[in-house]
Coordinates of C-alpha atoms and ligand atoms in Angstrom, one line a residue:
X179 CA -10.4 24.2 -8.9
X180 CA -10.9 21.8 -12.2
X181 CA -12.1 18.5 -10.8
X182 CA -9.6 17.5 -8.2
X183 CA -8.4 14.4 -7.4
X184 CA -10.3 13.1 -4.1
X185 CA -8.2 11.1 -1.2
X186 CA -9.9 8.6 1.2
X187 CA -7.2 7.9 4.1
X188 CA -5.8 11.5 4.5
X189 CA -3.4 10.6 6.9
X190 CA -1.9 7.3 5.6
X191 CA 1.3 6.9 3.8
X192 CA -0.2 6.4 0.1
X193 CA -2.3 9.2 0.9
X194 CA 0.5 11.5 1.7
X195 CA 2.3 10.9 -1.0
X196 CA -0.3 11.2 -3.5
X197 CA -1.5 14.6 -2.2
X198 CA 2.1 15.4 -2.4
X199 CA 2.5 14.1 -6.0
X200 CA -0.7 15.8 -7.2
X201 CA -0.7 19.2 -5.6
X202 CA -3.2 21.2 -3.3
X203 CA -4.9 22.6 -6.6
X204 CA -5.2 19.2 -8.0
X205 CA -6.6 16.6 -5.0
X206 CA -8.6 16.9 -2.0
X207 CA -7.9 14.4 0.9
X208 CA -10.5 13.5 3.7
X209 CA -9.6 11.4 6.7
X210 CA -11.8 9.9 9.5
X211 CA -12.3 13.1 11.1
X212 CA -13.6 14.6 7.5
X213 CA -16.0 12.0 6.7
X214 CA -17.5 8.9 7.4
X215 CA -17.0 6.3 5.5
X216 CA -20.1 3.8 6.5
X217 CA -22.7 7.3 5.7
X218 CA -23.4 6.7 2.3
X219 CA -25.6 9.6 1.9
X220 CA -22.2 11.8 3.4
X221 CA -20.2 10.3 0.9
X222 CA -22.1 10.9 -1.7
X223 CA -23.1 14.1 -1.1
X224 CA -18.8 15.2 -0.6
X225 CA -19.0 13.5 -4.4
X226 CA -21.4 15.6 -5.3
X227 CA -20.4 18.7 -3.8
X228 CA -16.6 18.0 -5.2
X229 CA -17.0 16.2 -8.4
X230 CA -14.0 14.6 -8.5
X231 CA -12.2 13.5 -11.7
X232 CA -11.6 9.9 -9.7
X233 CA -11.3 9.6 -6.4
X234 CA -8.8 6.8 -4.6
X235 CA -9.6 5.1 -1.5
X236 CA -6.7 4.3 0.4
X237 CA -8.3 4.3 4.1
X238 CA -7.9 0.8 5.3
X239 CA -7.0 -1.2 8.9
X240 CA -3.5 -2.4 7.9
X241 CA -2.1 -3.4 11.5
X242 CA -2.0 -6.9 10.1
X243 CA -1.1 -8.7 13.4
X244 CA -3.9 -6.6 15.1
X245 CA -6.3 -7.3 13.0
X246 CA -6.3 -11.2 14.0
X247 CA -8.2 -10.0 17.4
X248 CA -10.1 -6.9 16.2
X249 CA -11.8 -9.1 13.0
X250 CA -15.0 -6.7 13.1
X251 CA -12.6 -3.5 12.8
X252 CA -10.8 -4.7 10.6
X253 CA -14.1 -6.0 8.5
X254 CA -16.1 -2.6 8.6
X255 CA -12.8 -0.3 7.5
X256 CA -11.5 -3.0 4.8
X257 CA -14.7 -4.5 3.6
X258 CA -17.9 -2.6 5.0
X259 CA -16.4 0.8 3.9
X260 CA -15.4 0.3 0.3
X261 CA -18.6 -0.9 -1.0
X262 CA -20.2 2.1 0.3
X263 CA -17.8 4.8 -1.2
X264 CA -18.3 2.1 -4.6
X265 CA -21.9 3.0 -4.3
X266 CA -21.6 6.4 -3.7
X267 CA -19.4 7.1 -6.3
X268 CA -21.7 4.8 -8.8
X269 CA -24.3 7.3 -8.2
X270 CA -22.5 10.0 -9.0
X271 CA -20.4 8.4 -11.9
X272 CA -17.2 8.9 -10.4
X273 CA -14.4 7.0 -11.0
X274 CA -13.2 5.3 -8.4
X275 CA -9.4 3.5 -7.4
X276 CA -9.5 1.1 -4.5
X277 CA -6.2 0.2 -3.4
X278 CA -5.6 -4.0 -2.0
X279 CA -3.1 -5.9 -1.3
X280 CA -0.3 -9.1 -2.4
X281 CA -2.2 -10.4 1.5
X282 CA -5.0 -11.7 -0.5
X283 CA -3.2 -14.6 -1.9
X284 CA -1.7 -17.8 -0.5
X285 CA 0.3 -20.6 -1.9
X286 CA 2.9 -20.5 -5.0
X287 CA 1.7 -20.7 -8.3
X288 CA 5.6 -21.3 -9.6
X289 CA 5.3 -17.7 -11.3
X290 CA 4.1 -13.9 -9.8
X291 CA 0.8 -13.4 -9.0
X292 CA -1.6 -12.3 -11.8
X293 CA -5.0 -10.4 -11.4
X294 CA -7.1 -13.3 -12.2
X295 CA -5.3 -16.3 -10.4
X296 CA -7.6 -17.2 -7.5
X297 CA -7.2 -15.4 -4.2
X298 CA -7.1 -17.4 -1.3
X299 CA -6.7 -14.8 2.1
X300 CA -5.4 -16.4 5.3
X301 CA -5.3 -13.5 7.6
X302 CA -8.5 -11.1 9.3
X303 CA -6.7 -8.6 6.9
X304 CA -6.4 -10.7 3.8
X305 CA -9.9 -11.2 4.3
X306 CA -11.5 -8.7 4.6
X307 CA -9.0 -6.5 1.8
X308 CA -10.7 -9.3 -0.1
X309 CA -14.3 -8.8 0.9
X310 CA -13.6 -5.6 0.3
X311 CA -12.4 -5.7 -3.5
X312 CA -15.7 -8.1 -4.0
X313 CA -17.6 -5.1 -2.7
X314 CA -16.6 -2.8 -5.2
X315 CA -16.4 -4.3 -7.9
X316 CA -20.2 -5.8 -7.2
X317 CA -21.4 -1.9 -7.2
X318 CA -21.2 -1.4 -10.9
X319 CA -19.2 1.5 -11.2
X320 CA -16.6 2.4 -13.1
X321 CA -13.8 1.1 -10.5
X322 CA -10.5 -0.5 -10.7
X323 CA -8.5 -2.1 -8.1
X324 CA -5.4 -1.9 -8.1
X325 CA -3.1 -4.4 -5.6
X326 CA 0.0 -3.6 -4.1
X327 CA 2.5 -4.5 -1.7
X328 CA 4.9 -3.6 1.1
X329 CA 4.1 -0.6 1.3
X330 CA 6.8 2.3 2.9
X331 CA 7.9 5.7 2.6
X332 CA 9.7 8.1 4.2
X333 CA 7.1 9.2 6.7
X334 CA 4.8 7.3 8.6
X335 CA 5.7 3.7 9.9
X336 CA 6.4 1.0 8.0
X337 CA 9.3 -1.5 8.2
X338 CA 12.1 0.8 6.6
X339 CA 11.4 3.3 9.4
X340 CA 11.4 0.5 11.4
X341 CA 14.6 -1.2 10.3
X342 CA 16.4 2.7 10.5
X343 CA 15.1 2.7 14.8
X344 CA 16.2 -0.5 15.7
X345 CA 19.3 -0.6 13.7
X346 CA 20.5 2.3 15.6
X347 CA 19.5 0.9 18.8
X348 CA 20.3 -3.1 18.6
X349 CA 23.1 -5.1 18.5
X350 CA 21.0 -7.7 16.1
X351 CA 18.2 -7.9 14.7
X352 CA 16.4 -11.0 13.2
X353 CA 14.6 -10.4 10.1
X354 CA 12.4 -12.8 7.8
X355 CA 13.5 -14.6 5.1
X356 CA 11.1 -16.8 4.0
X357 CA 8.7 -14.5 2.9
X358 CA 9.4 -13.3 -0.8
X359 CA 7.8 -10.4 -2.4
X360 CA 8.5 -6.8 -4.1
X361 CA 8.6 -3.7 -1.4
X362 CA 7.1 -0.7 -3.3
X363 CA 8.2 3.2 -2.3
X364 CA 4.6 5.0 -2.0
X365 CA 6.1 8.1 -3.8
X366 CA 6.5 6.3 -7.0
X367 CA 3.2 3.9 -6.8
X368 CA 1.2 7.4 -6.2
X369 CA 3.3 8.5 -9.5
X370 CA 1.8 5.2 -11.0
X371 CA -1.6 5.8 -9.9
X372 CA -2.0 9.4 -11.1
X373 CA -0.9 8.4 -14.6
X374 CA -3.4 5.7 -14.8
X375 CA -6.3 7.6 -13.2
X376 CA -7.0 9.5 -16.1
X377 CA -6.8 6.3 -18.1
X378 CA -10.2 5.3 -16.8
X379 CA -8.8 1.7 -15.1
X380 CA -11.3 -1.0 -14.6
X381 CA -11.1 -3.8 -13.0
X382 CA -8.3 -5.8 -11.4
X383 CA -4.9 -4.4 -11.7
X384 CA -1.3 -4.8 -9.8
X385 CA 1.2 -2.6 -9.5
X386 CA 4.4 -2.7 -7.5
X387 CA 8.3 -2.1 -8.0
X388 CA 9.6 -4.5 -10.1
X389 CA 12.2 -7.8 -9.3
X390 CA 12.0 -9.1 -5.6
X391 CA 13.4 -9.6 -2.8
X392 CA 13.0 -11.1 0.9
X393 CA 12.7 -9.1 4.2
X394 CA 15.7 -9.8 5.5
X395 CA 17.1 -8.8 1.5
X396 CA 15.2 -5.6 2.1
X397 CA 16.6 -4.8 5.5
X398 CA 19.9 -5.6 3.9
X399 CA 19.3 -3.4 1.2
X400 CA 18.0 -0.7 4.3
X401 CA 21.1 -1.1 6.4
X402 CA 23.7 -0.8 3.2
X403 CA 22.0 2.7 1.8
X404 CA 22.3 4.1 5.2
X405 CA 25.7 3.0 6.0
X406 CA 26.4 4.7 2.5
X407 CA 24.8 7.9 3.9
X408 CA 26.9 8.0 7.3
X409 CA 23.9 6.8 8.9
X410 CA 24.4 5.4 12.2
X411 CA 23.6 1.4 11.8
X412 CA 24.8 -0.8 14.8
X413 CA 23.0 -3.4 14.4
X414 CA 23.8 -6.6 12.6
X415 CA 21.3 -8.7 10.7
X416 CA 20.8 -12.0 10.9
X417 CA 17.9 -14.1 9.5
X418 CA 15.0 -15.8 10.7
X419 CA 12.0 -18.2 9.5
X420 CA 8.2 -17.1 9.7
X421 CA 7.7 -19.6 12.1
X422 CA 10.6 -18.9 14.3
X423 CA 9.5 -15.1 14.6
X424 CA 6.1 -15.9 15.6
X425 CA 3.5 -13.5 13.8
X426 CA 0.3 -13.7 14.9
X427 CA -1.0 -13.4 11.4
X428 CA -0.2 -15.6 8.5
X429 CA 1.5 -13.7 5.5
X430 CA 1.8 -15.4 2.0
X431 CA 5.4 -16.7 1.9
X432 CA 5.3 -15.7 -2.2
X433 CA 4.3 -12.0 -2.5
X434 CA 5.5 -11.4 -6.0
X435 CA 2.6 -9.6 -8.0
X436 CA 2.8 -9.7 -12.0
X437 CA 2.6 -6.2 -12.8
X438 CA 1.9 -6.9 -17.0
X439 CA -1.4 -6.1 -17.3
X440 CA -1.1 -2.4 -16.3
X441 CA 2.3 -2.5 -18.5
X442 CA 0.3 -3.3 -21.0
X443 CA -2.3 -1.3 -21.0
X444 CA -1.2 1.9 -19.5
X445 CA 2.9 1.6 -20.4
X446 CA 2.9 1.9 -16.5
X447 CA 5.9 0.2 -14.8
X448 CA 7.6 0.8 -11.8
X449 CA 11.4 0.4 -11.5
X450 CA 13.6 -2.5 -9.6
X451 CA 12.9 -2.1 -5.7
X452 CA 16.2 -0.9 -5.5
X453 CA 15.6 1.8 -7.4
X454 CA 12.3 2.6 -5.0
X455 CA 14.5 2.1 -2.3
X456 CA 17.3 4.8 -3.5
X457 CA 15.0 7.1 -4.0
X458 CA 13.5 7.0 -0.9
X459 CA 16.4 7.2 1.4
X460 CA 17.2 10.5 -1.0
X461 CA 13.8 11.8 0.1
X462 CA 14.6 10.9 3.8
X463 CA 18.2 12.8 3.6
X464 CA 16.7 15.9 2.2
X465 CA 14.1 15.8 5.4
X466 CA 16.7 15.2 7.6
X467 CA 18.3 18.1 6.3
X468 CA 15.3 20.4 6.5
X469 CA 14.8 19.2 10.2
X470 CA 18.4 19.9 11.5
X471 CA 18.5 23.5 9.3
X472 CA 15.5 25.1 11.0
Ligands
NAP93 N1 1.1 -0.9 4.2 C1 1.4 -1.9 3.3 O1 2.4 -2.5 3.4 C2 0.4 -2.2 2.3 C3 0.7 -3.3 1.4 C4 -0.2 -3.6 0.4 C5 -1.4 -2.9 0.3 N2 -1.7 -1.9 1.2 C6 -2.9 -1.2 1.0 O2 -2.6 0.2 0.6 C7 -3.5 1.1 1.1 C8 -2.8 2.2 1.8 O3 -2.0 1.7 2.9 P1 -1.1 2.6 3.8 O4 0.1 1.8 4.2 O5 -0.9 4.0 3.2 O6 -2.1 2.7 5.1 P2 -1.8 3.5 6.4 O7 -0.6 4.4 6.4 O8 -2.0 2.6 7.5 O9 -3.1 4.5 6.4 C9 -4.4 4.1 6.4 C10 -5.3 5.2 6.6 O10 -6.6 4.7 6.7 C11 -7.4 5.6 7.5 N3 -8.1 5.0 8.6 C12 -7.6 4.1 9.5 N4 -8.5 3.8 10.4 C13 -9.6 4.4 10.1 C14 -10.9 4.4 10.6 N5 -11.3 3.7 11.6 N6 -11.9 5.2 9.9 C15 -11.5 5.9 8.8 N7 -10.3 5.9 8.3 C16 -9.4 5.2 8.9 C17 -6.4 6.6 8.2 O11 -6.5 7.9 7.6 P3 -7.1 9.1 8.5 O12 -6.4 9.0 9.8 O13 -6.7 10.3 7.8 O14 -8.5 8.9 8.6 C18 -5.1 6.0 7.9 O15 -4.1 6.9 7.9 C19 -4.5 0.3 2.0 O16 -5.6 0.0 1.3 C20 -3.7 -1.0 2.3 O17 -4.6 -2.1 2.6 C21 -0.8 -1.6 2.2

């Protein structure tokens, strides 16, 4: 195998889809029960051993609400973790992509988010995703971070697979509307990634569909592609504050990252939302087909 592509997080939704974008003969993925992530001398030595071209570390504690009671969890995957697969792969000269999040930030700055505006986390998760990209960018390899957000796709769970249950199952449903931000379909942000890997990225970069939208405009947006399908959707929306629906974490009411800088210096840019969105309710149809014809 040329130098493959190595995957931290094997069994996440970014991770999926990137292993699926780049091929067997192209990556390697590892999950928790492959490697451990705090055993710097194991992570290095799968490095060595593998000699990846660049390796992405998507492994992470994402249950955002749970994270608020399971801080030191949270800390050692999100912030612990990163900065000693950053060290590892210093040693080794590998290139490495950590992936963060829009959660780091707080507040409206009147515009979208850019890479050097000052974060400002509220949650255990924000937090620590931020402790986290401090950590590798102190190790002094050649590492980029790259910050995303609202994640989905059409496996794993995530709010679209969400919204597709309990619209099936619920007469209404309340959905957020005060939180604004850009969903991103994984298959297309691992498309992203794998073009700018070999670009050698350093530093602080975000990438996410483009335009924006707000929960309740994405679970619109959900509800109207599957009614378009024939999918069953008996539920009816209706909308909601933060407050009112009661998260235990705090989430940044303006979500909207600026996606320029990677525009700019890697003529990377992913489509409207919508267009993410489409996409992904085409890859869902064509597993639902595969399911229902074996
Ligand atoms: N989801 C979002 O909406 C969102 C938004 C913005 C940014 N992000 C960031 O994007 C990245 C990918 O997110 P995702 O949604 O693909 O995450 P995900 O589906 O929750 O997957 C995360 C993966 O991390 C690994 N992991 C979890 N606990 C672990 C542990 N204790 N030890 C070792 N590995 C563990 C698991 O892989 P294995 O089971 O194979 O070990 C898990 O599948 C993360 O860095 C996240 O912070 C996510």
């Amino acid at each position: 195998m040329m130098s493959p592509i190595l995957i931290l997080g094997r069994n996440g939704q970014l991770a999926r889809a990137l292993a699926a974008a780049a091929g067997d003969t192209r990556s390697v993925s590892l999950g928790r029960a492959d490697i451990d992530l705090w055993d710097e001398t194991a992570v290095a030595e799968r490095i060595e051993e593998l000699r990846p071209s660049v390796i992405v570390n998507t492994a992470a504690y994402t249950a955002v609400d749970a994270a608020e009671g399971n801080a030191e969890a949270a800390f050692a995957l999100n912030a612990r973790a990163p900065g000693v697969v950053a060290h590892a792969a210093a040693r080794h000269d590998a290139p490495l992509i950590h992936i963060s999040t829009d959660y780091v930030f707080s507040g409206d700055p009147g515009r979208p988010w850019r890479e050097d505006d000052p974060i400002e986390p509220r949650s255990v998760y924000g937090r620590s995703k931020a402790q986290g990209e401090e950590a590798v960018l102190a190790a002094g390899g050649r590492v980029a971070v790259v910050r995303t957000s609202w994640l989905y796709g059409a496996t794993g769970g995530n709010f679209l697979a969400t919204m597709l249950r309990l619209g099936e199952s619920r007469d209404v449903l309340s959905v957020v509307d005060d939180q604004t931000g850009a969903p991103t379909y994984v298959a297309d942000l691992a498309q992203a990634l794998l073009t700018m890997a070999p670009q050698a990225p350093q530093g602080i970069y975000h990438l996410a569909h483009a335009g924006m939208t707000t929960w309740f405009g994405f679970a619109s947006a959900i509800f109207e592609e599957a009614r378009a399908r024939g999918w069953p959707v008996k539920a009816r929306l209706e909308t909601t504050t933060t407050e009112r629906y009661g998260a235990p974490a705090p989430r940044p009411a303006w979500s909207v990252l600026d996606c320029g800088k990677a525009r700019r210096d890697f003529s990377i840019a992913l489509p409207d939302w919508k267009t993410g969105l489409s996409r992904c309710m085409a890859a869902l149809a064509e597993r639902q087909g595969e399911i229902t014809s074996t």
